PDB file of C-alpha atoms in Angstrom:
ATOM      1  CA  MET A   1      15.964 -11.470   1.430  1.00 79.00           C
ATOM      2  CA  ASP A   2      12.563 -12.352  -0.252  1.00 92.00           C
ATOM      3  CA  GLY A   3       9.696 -13.303   2.038  1.00 95.00           C
ATOM      4  CA  VAL A   4       7.058 -12.354   4.422  1.00 97.00           C
ATOM      5  CA  MET A   5       6.828 -11.691   8.108  1.00 97.00           C
ATOM      6  CA  LEU A   6       3.822 -12.035  10.240  1.00 98.00           C
ATOM      7  CA  ILE A   7       3.788  -9.418  12.854  1.00 97.00           C
ATOM      8  CA  ASP A   8       1.416  -8.979  15.796  1.00 98.00           C
ATOM      9  CA  LYS A   9       1.021  -5.306  15.724  1.00 97.00           C
ATOM     10  CA  PRO A  10       0.447  -3.547  19.183  1.00 96.00           C
ATOM     11  CA  ALA A  11      -1.806  -0.651  19.827  1.00 94.00           C
ATOM     12  CA  GLY A  12      -0.280   2.744  19.414  1.00 92.00           C
ATOM     13  CA  LYS A  13       1.908   1.762  16.623  1.00 92.00           C
ATOM     14  CA  THR A  14       0.964   2.577  12.944  1.00 90.00           C
ATOM     15  CA  SER A  15       1.523   0.112  10.055  1.00 91.00           C
ATOM     16  CA  HIS A  16       4.317   2.461   8.900  1.00 92.00           C
ATOM     17  CA  ASP A  17       5.978   2.069  12.030  1.00 94.00           C
ATOM     18  CA  ILE A  18       6.219  -1.620  11.748  1.00 95.00           C
ATOM     19  CA  VAL A  19       7.572  -1.339   8.158  1.00 95.00           C
ATOM     20  CA  ALA A  20      10.114   1.309   9.266  1.00 94.00           C
ATOM     21  CA  ALA A  21      11.290  -1.219  11.795  1.00 94.00           C
ATOM     22  CA  ALA A  22      11.635  -4.051   9.253  1.00 94.00           C
ATOM     23  CA  ARG A  23      13.499  -1.547   6.868  1.00 93.00           C
ATOM     24  CA  ARG A  24      16.160  -1.085   9.664  1.00 92.00           C
ATOM     25  CA  ARG A  25      16.362  -4.865  10.243  1.00 91.00           C
ATOM     26  CA  PHE A  26      16.981  -5.704   6.588  1.00 90.00           C
ATOM     27  CA  GLY A  27      19.168  -2.785   5.742  1.00 88.00           C
ATOM     28  CA  ARG A  28      19.542  -0.543   2.565  1.00 84.00           C
ATOM     29  CA  GLY A  29      18.701  -2.205  -0.665  1.00 87.00           C
ATOM     30  CA  VAL A  30      15.805  -4.306   0.443  1.00 91.00           C
ATOM     31  CA  ARG A  31      12.349  -3.228  -0.401  1.00 94.00           C
ATOM     32  CA  VAL A  32       9.922  -3.573   2.429  1.00 95.00           C
ATOM     33  CA  GLY A  33       6.071  -2.999   2.403  1.00 95.00           C
ATOM     34  CA  HIS A  34       2.978  -4.488   3.957  1.00 95.00           C
ATOM     35  CA  ALA A  35      -0.256  -6.023   2.871  1.00 94.00           C
ATOM     36  CA  GLY A  36      -3.124  -4.147   4.554  1.00 88.00           C
ATOM     37  CA  THR A  37      -3.138  -1.121   6.833  1.00 87.00           C
ATOM     38  CA  LEU A  38      -4.124  -1.417  10.568  1.00 90.00           C
ATOM     39  CA  ASP A  39      -5.252   1.789  12.312  1.00 87.00           C
ATOM     40  CA  PRO A  40      -3.019   2.759  15.229  1.00 88.00           C
ATOM     41  CA  PHE A  41      -5.556   1.837  17.901  1.00 91.00           C
ATOM     42  CA  ALA A  42      -5.950  -1.566  16.359  1.00 94.00           C
ATOM     43  CA  THR A  43      -3.752  -4.663  17.066  1.00 97.00           C
ATOM     44  CA  GLY A  44      -3.123  -7.956  15.230  1.00 97.00           C
ATOM     45  CA  LEU A  45      -1.937  -9.514  12.353  1.00 98.00           C
ATOM     46  CA  LEU A  46       0.106  -7.450   9.806  1.00 97.00           C
ATOM     47  CA  ILE A  47       1.843  -9.012   6.809  1.00 97.00           C
ATOM     48  CA  VAL A  48       5.093  -7.398   6.122  1.00 97.00           C
ATOM     49  CA  LEU A  49       6.727  -7.965   2.733  1.00 97.00           C
ATOM     50  CA  ALA A  50      10.421  -8.061   2.067  1.00 96.00           C
ATOM     51  CA  GLY A  51      12.266  -8.021  -1.234  1.00 95.00           C
ATOM     52  CA  ARG A  52      10.627  -9.572  -4.223  1.00 96.00           C
ATOM     53  CA  ALA A  53       7.555 -10.349  -2.062  1.00 96.00           C
ATOM     54  CA  THR A  54       6.565  -6.791  -2.524  1.00 96.00           C
ATOM     55  CA  ARG A  55       5.895  -7.514  -6.066  1.00 96.00           C
ATOM     56  CA  ALA A  56       3.071  -9.808  -5.025  1.00 97.00           C
ATOM     57  CA  GLN A  57       1.452  -7.182  -2.595  1.00 97.00           C
ATOM     58  CA  ARG A  58      -1.863  -7.017  -4.149  1.00 96.00           C
ATOM     59  CA  PHE A  59      -2.239 -11.003  -3.915  1.00 97.00           C
ATOM     60  CA  PHE A  60      -1.650 -10.814  -0.305  1.00 97.00           C
ATOM     61  CA  MET A  61      -3.775  -7.572   0.147  1.00 95.00           C
ATOM     62  CA  GLY A  62      -6.701  -9.353  -1.710  1.00 95.00           C
ATOM     63  CA  GLN A  63      -7.063 -12.211   1.005  1.00 97.00           C
ATOM     64  CA  PRO A  64     -10.186 -12.285   3.231  1.00 97.00           C
ATOM     65  CA  LYS A  65      -9.827 -11.028   6.768  1.00 98.00           C
ATOM     66  CA  ALA A  66     -10.937 -11.839  10.256  1.00 98.00           C
ATOM     67  CA  TYR A  67     -11.344  -9.689  13.203  1.00 98.00           C
ATOM     68  CA  GLU A  68     -12.470  -9.669  16.921  1.00 98.00           C
ATOM     69  CA  THR A  69     -13.927  -6.236  17.996  1.00 98.00           C
ATOM     70  CA  VAL A  70     -15.076  -4.808  21.235  1.00 98.00           C
ATOM     71  CA  ALA A  71     -17.878  -2.257  20.509  1.00 98.00           C
ATOM     72  CA  ARG A  72     -18.950   0.435  22.951  1.00 98.00           C
ATOM     73  CA  LEU A  73     -22.751   0.682  22.907  1.00 97.00           C
ATOM     74  CA  GLY A  74     -24.739   3.831  23.423  1.00 97.00           C
ATOM     75  CA  TRP A  75     -21.802   5.968  22.237  1.00 97.00           C
ATOM     76  CA  THR A  76     -20.730   7.683  19.054  1.00 95.00           C
ATOM     77  CA  SER A  77     -17.356   8.588  17.909  1.00 93.00           C
ATOM     78  CA  THR A  78     -16.588  11.104  15.075  1.00 87.00           C
ATOM     79  CA  THR A  79     -13.697   8.651  13.771  1.00 86.00           C
ATOM     80  CA  GLY A  80     -15.533   5.270  14.783  1.00 90.00           C
ATOM     81  CA  ASP A  81     -12.929   4.580  17.000  1.00 91.00           C
ATOM     82  CA  PRO A  82     -11.358   5.753  20.501  1.00 92.00           C
ATOM     83  CA  GLU A  83      -9.223   8.493  18.768  1.00 87.00           C
ATOM     84  CA  GLY A  84     -12.297  10.592  17.880  1.00 88.00           C
ATOM     85  CA  GLU A  85     -14.618  12.732  19.790  1.00 89.00           C
ATOM     86  CA  VAL A  86     -16.887  10.375  21.727  1.00 94.00           C
ATOM     87  CA  GLU A  87     -20.452  11.275  22.906  1.00 96.00           C
ATOM     88  CA  HIS A  88     -22.675   9.381  25.136  1.00 97.00           C
ATOM     89  CA  THR A  89     -26.208   8.915  23.731  1.00 96.00           C
ATOM     90  CA  GLY A  90     -27.437   6.092  25.822  1.00 94.00           C
ATOM     91  CA  ARG A  91     -29.343   4.770  22.817  1.00 95.00           C
ATOM     92  CA  LEU A  92     -28.420   1.044  22.599  1.00 95.00           C
ATOM     93  CA  PRO A  93     -28.312  -0.785  19.298  1.00 95.00           C
ATOM     94  CA  ASP A  94     -30.690  -3.726  18.972  1.00 94.00           C
ATOM     95  CA  LEU A  95     -28.479  -6.876  18.904  1.00 94.00           C
ATOM     96  CA  ASP A  96     -31.114  -9.210  18.932  1.00 92.00           C
ATOM     97  CA  ARG A  97     -31.849  -8.741  15.302  1.00 91.00           C
ATOM     98  CA  PRO A  98     -29.905 -10.575  12.721  1.00 94.00           C
ATOM     99  CA  LEU A  99     -26.495  -8.962  12.077  1.00 96.00           C
ATOM    100  CA  PRO A 100     -25.810  -8.129   8.414  1.00 94.00           C
ATOM    101  CA  THR A 101     -23.926 -10.663   6.343  1.00 96.00           C
ATOM    102  CA  GLY A 102     -23.594 -11.352   2.663  1.00 97.00           C
ATOM    103  CA  ARG A 103     -22.752  -8.706  -0.073  1.00 96.00           C
ATOM    104  CA  LEU A 104     -23.246  -5.380   1.554  1.00 95.00           C
ATOM    105  CA  ARG A 105     -22.997  -1.697   0.261  1.00 91.00           C
ATOM    106  CA  GLN A 106     -20.725   0.203   2.589  1.00 86.00           C
ATOM    107  CA  ARG A 107     -19.442   3.845   2.684  1.00 75.00           C
ATOM    108  CA  PRO A 108     -15.801   3.909   4.029  1.00 71.00           C
ATOM    109  CA  PRO A 109     -15.549   6.318   7.051  1.00 67.00           C
ATOM    110  CA  ALA A 110     -14.343   9.961   6.418  1.00 60.00           C
ATOM    111  CA  TYR A 111     -11.333   9.108   8.786  1.00 58.00           C
ATOM    112  CA  SER A 112      -9.799   6.485   6.504  1.00 58.00           C
ATOM    113  CA  ALA A 113      -6.759   5.971   4.430  1.00 57.00           C
ATOM    114  CA  VAL A 114      -8.812   6.006   1.039  1.00 58.00           C
ATOM    115  CA  LYS A 115      -7.304   8.642  -1.290  1.00 61.00           C
ATOM    116  CA  VAL A 116      -9.432  11.667  -2.444  1.00 59.00           C
ATOM    117  CA  GLY A 117      -7.554  13.786  -5.013  1.00 59.00           C
ATOM    118  CA  GLY A 118      -4.183  12.372  -4.204  1.00 63.00           C
ATOM    119  CA  ARG A 119      -4.627  12.922  -0.471  1.00 62.00           C
ATOM    120  CA  ARG A 120      -5.710  10.487   2.411  1.00 62.00           C
ATOM    121  CA  ALA A 121      -9.300  11.054   3.449  1.00 59.00           C
ATOM    122  CA  TYR A 122      -8.235  11.268   7.127  1.00 63.00           C
ATOM    123  CA  GLU A 123      -5.785  14.036   6.257  1.00 64.00           C
ATOM    124  CA  LEU A 124      -8.738  16.025   4.572  1.00 56.00           C
ATOM    125  CA  ALA A 125     -10.971  15.265   7.569  1.00 57.00           C
ATOM    126  CA  ARG A 126      -8.649  16.455  10.121  1.00 65.00           C
ATOM    127  CA  ALA A 127      -8.134  19.739   8.210  1.00 61.00           C
ATOM    128  CA  GLY A 128     -11.731  20.333   8.377  1.00 60.00           C
ATOM    129  CA  THR A 129     -12.521  19.440   4.932  1.00 64.00           C
ATOM    130  CA  GLU A 130     -15.913  17.674   4.640  1.00 65.00           C
ATOM    131  CA  VAL A 131     -15.224  14.134   3.013  1.00 66.00           C
ATOM    132  CA  GLU A 132     -18.009  11.876   1.449  1.00 69.00           C
ATOM    133  CA  LEU A 133     -16.562   8.871  -0.017  1.00 66.00           C
ATOM    134  CA  ALA A 134     -18.381   6.651  -2.472  1.00 69.00           C
ATOM    135  CA  GLU A 135     -19.993   3.430  -1.459  1.00 75.00           C
ATOM    136  CA  ARG A 136     -18.366   0.110  -2.368  1.00 82.00           C
ATOM    137  CA  GLU A 137     -19.620  -3.592  -2.260  1.00 92.00           C
ATOM    138  CA  VAL A 138     -18.138  -5.605   0.287  1.00 94.00           C
ATOM    139  CA  GLU A 139     -18.840  -9.135   1.533  1.00 97.00           C
ATOM    140  CA  VAL A 140     -19.212 -10.193   5.110  1.00 97.00           C
ATOM    141  CA  THR A 141     -19.243 -13.910   5.745  1.00 98.00           C
ATOM    142  CA  ARG A 142     -19.476 -13.870   9.453  1.00 98.00           C
ATOM    143  CA  PHE A 143     -20.795 -11.225  12.036  1.00 98.00           C
ATOM    144  CA  GLU A 144     -21.244 -12.927  15.245  1.00 98.00           C
ATOM    145  CA  LEU A 145     -21.957 -11.508  18.624  1.00 97.00           C
ATOM    146  CA  LEU A 146     -19.707 -13.488  20.995  1.00 98.00           C
ATOM    147  CA  GLY A 147     -20.770 -11.726  24.270  1.00 96.00           C
ATOM    148  CA  ARG A 148     -22.036  -8.664  25.942  1.00 96.00           C
ATOM    149  CA  ASP A 149     -21.297  -6.897  29.302  1.00 95.00           C
ATOM    150  CA  GLY A 150     -22.999  -3.820  30.067  1.00 93.00           C
ATOM    151  CA  ASP A 151     -22.192  -1.316  27.295  1.00 96.00           C
ATOM    152  CA  ARG A 152     -19.442  -3.458  25.837  1.00 97.00           C
ATOM    153  CA  ALA A 153     -20.264  -6.164  23.064  1.00 98.00           C
ATOM    154  CA  THR A 154     -17.653  -8.244  21.537  1.00 98.00           C
ATOM    155  CA  PHE A 155     -18.013  -9.525  17.794  1.00 98.00           C
ATOM    156  CA  ALA A 156     -16.260 -11.879  15.525  1.00 98.00           C
ATOM    157  CA  ILE A 157     -16.239 -10.561  11.872  1.00 98.00           C
ATOM    158  CA  GLU A 158     -15.054 -12.538   8.693  1.00 98.00           C
ATOM    159  CA  CYS A 159     -15.138 -10.183   5.510  1.00 97.00           C
ATOM    160  CA  SER A 160     -13.586  -9.427   2.214  1.00 96.00           C
ATOM    161  CA  THR A 161     -10.634  -7.101   1.744  1.00 92.00           C
ATOM    162  CA  GLY A 162     -11.688  -3.455   1.837  1.00 89.00           C
ATOM    163  CA  THR A 163     -14.275  -3.934   4.476  1.00 93.00           C
ATOM    164  CA  TYR A 164     -14.370  -1.275   7.251  1.00 90.00           C
ATOM    165  CA  VAL A 165     -15.193  -2.876  10.586  1.00 95.00           C
ATOM    166  CA  ARG A 166     -15.644   0.624  12.101  1.00 92.00           C
ATOM    167  CA  SER A 167     -18.514   1.184   9.601  1.00 91.00           C
ATOM    168  CA  LEU A 168     -20.221  -2.225  10.335  1.00 95.00           C
ATOM    169  CA  ILE A 169     -20.303  -1.316  13.927  1.00 96.00           C
ATOM    170  CA  GLY A 170     -21.207   2.203  13.339  1.00 93.00           C
ATOM    171  CA  ASP A 171     -24.214   1.128  11.238  1.00 92.00           C
ATOM    172  CA  LEU A 172     -25.472  -0.904  13.996  1.00 94.00           C
ATOM    173  CA  GLY A 173     -26.617   2.263  15.539  1.00 92.00           C
ATOM    174  CA  ASP A 174     -25.102   4.250  18.429  1.00 95.00           C
ATOM    175  CA  ALA A 175     -21.817   2.316  18.655  1.00 96.00           C
ATOM    176  CA  TYR A 176     -18.073   2.590  17.906  1.00 96.00           C
ATOM    177  CA  CYS A 177     -15.095   0.271  17.859  1.00 96.00           C
ATOM    178  CA  LEU A 178     -13.385   0.478  21.359  1.00 96.00           C
ATOM    179  CA  GLN A 179     -11.010  -2.335  20.442  1.00 97.00           C
ATOM    180  CA  LEU A 180     -10.105  -4.053  17.164  1.00 97.00           C
ATOM    181  CA  ARG A 181      -7.914  -7.015  16.527  1.00 98.00           C
ATOM    182  CA  ARG A 182      -6.970  -8.659  13.184  1.00 98.00           C
ATOM    183  CA  THR A 183      -6.879 -12.490  13.823  1.00 98.00           C
ATOM    184  CA  ALA A 184      -6.253 -13.735  10.118  1.00 98.00           C
ATOM    185  CA  ILE A 185      -5.337 -12.763   6.711  1.00 98.00           C
ATOM    186  CA  GLY A 186      -6.512 -15.491   4.222  1.00 97.00           C
ATOM    187  CA  PRO A 187      -4.803 -18.642   5.711  1.00 98.00           C
ATOM    188  CA  PHE A 188      -2.309 -16.648   7.890  1.00 98.00           C
ATOM    189  CA  ARG A 189      -3.178 -16.761  11.527  1.00 98.00           C
ATOM    190  CA  ILE A 190      -2.219 -14.456  14.425  1.00 98.00           C
ATOM    191  CA  GLU A 191      -1.057 -17.459  16.418  1.00 97.00           C
ATOM    192  CA  ASP A 192       1.684 -17.829  13.706  1.00 96.00           C
ATOM    193  CA  ALA A 193       3.006 -14.255  14.150  1.00 97.00           C
ATOM    194  CA  ASP A 194       6.684 -14.278  14.817  1.00 96.00           C
ATOM    195  CA  PRO A 195       8.882 -11.157  14.375  1.00 93.00           C
ATOM    196  CA  GLU A 196      11.908 -13.201  14.015  1.00 92.00           C
ATOM    197  CA  ARG A 197      10.751 -15.568  11.325  1.00 95.00           C
ATOM    198  CA  VAL A 198      10.733 -14.810   7.650  1.00 96.00           C
ATOM    199  CA  VAL A 199       8.496 -17.016   5.582  1.00 97.00           C
ATOM    200  CA  PRO A 200      10.095 -17.896   2.407  1.00 97.00           C
ATOM    201  CA  LEU A 201       8.300 -16.242  -0.609  1.00 97.00           C
ATOM    202  CA  GLY A 202       7.534 -19.733  -2.272  1.00 96.00           C
ATOM    203  CA  ASP A 203       5.918 -21.080   0.845  1.00 97.00           C
ATOM    204  CA  ALA A 204       3.924 -17.754   1.352  1.00 98.00           C
ATOM    205  CA  LEU A 205       2.716 -17.650  -2.231  1.00 98.00           C
ATOM    206  CA  ALA A 206       1.803 -21.387  -2.080  1.00 97.00           C
ATOM    207  CA  ALA A 207      -0.440 -20.786   0.826  1.00 97.00           C
ATOM    208  CA  ILE A 208      -2.650 -18.153  -1.063  1.00 97.00           C
ATOM    209  CA  LEU A 209      -2.285 -19.330  -4.852  1.00 97.00           C
ATOM    210  CA  PRO A 210      -2.220 -22.522  -6.733  1.00 96.00           C
ATOM    211  CA  VAL A 211       1.283 -23.596  -7.893  1.00 96.00           C
ATOM    212  CA  VAL A 212       2.100 -24.962 -11.305  1.00 96.00           C
ATOM    213  CA  ALA A 213       5.330 -26.773 -11.618  1.00 95.00           C
ATOM    214  CA  VAL A 214       7.516 -26.082 -14.624  1.00 94.00           C
ATOM    215  CA  ASP A 215      11.078 -26.819 -15.605  1.00 92.00           C
ATOM    216  CA  GLY A 216      13.534 -26.621 -18.553  1.00 93.00           C
ATOM    217  CA  GLU A 217      12.649 -24.373 -21.428  1.00 93.00           C
ATOM    218  CA  ALA A 218       9.309 -23.510 -19.919  1.00 93.00           C
ATOM    219  CA  ALA A 219      10.848 -22.274 -16.816  1.00 94.00           C
ATOM    220  CA  ARG A 220      13.437 -20.364 -18.852  1.00 94.00           C
ATOM    221  CA  ARG A 221      10.402 -18.703 -21.013  1.00 94.00           C
ATOM    222  CA  ALA A 222       8.401 -17.845 -17.831  1.00 95.00           C
ATOM    223  CA  ALA A 223      11.378 -16.328 -16.145  1.00 95.00           C
ATOM    224  CA  HIS A 224      11.522 -13.906 -19.278  1.00 94.00           C
ATOM    225  CA  GLY A 225       7.827 -13.146 -19.147  1.00 94.00           C
ATOM    226  CA  VAL A 226       7.016 -15.260 -22.207  1.00 94.00           C
ATOM    227  CA  ALA A 227       3.615 -16.983 -22.250  1.00 95.00           C
ATOM    228  CA  LEU A 228       3.740 -20.936 -22.114  1.00 93.00           C
ATOM    229  CA  THR A 229       1.351 -23.564 -22.554  1.00 92.00           C
ATOM    230  CA  ALA A 230      -0.339 -24.656 -19.477  1.00 90.00           C
ATOM    231  CA  PRO A 231       0.918 -28.262 -18.447  1.00 88.00           C
ATOM    232  CA  SER A 232      -1.642 -30.929 -18.568  1.00 85.00           C
ATOM    233  CA  GLY A 233      -3.579 -31.110 -15.356  1.00 83.00           C
ATOM    234  CA  ALA A 234      -2.220 -27.971 -13.919  1.00 84.00           C
ATOM    235  CA  PRO A 235      -4.298 -26.521 -11.050  1.00 87.00           C
ATOM    236  CA  GLN A 236      -6.666 -23.716 -12.016  1.00 85.00           C
ATOM    237  CA  GLY A 237      -7.280 -20.288 -10.664  1.00 88.00           C
ATOM    238  CA  PRO A 238      -7.594 -16.637 -11.508  1.00 94.00           C
ATOM    239  CA  VAL A 239      -3.806 -16.489 -11.183  1.00 95.00           C
ATOM    240  CA  VAL A 240      -1.208 -19.094 -10.557  1.00 97.00           C
ATOM    241  CA  VAL A 241       2.303 -19.267  -9.427  1.00 97.00           C
ATOM    242  CA  LEU A 242       4.803 -20.743 -11.824  1.00 97.00           C
ATOM    243  CA  ALA A 243       7.690 -22.521  -9.950  1.00 96.00           C
ATOM    244  CA  ASP A 244      10.514 -24.827 -10.513  1.00 95.00           C
ATOM    245  CA  GLY A 245      13.015 -26.306  -8.121  1.00 93.00           C
ATOM    246  CA  ASP A 246      14.605 -23.088  -7.343  1.00 93.00           C
ATOM    247  CA  GLY A 247      11.334 -21.552  -6.109  1.00 95.00           C
ATOM    248  CA  PRO A 248       8.832 -19.155  -7.715  1.00 97.00           C
ATOM    249  CA  ILE A 249       9.349 -17.696 -10.959  1.00 97.00           C
ATOM    250  CA  ALA A 250       6.283 -15.605 -11.703  1.00 97.00           C
ATOM    251  CA  VAL A 251       2.567 -15.081 -11.161  1.00 97.00           C
ATOM    252  CA  ALA A 252       0.681 -15.828 -14.306  1.00 97.00           C
ATOM    253  CA  GLU A 253      -2.668 -15.411 -15.643  1.00 95.00           C
ATOM    254  CA  PRO A 254      -4.597 -18.032 -17.948  1.00 93.00           C
ATOM    255  CA  ARG A 255      -5.249 -16.670 -21.343  1.00 93.00           C
ATOM    256  CA  GLU A 256      -7.181 -17.884 -24.350  1.00 89.00           C
ATOM    257  CA  GLY A 257      -5.678 -20.954 -26.027  1.00 88.00           C
ATOM    258  CA  GLY A 258      -4.642 -22.835 -22.827  1.00 89.00           C
ATOM    259  CA  VAL A 259      -1.704 -20.551 -22.095  1.00 93.00           C
ATOM    260  CA  LEU A 260      -0.318 -18.937 -18.927  1.00 95.00           C
ATOM    261  CA  LYS A 261       1.034 -15.486 -19.258  1.00 96.00           C
ATOM    262  CA  PRO A 262       3.536 -14.212 -16.470  1.00 96.00           C
ATOM    263  CA  ILE A 263       2.351 -10.706 -15.129  1.00 97.00           C
ATOM    264  CA  VAL A 264       4.694 -10.506 -12.118  1.00 97.00           C
ATOM    265  CA  GLY A 265       8.167 -11.940 -12.099  1.00 96.00           C
ATOM    266  CA  PHE A 266      10.557 -12.759  -9.379  1.00 95.00           C
ATOM    267  CA  ARG A 267      13.760 -13.900 -11.020  1.00 90.00           C
ATOM    268  CA  PRO A 268      16.566 -11.356 -11.331  1.00 76.00           C
ATOM    269  CA  GLY A 269      17.018  -9.761 -14.760  1.00 54.00           C
TER     270      GLY A 269
END
């Protein structure tokens, strides 16, 4: 069983809960993972990887994300979401100013899954340890106010992987994420979520990476991790999928001299 499932995660469930349910479905011997954590309070699209699809986890995780979030204005939260200690301040952020987009410096929240010394930051924060995480550069391509009703404001956000929507909202001023829903991961949309459907690995990879068709001796070499000369007119990309009539063989990187070097293989052996 090699493929991906598009799951609409409900509130109250962790990403691990969803993966555990998939493991029970596929049974022993099938590796299962996911491509991007959603906080328990959040809902929306979670990509679950099964079998050899787990080998391509980083390529799915690297896709841009889209969210819709409802912010509570004039309030703060120690975690940036409803699960923290909330306080009413009455100070409303100025939403008439341009919302920040482009390349931004962002500090992940202390209550996040970032690892610090081998432990999750949220574990340290909950234990009372002061956590200050290093800033990172993220890219926000859309940050749009969709509507406002009293102390609630709804935003649409499109951003690079690794962006914390809780931080974007918190940086507006006194506000926190009351609701958060992930609506897309790269080309995959929440409207396509179906817990009963497994998207074949080849189809899922072709949605996010260029595909280079190979056959014969080139396919055999690629299956064994041997670099091969890029076919004339082959699509370009930082990485590509090498595939033949039986499906994906490997993800490969272009190297000097016009060759493609397999870096992640999908064939048995």
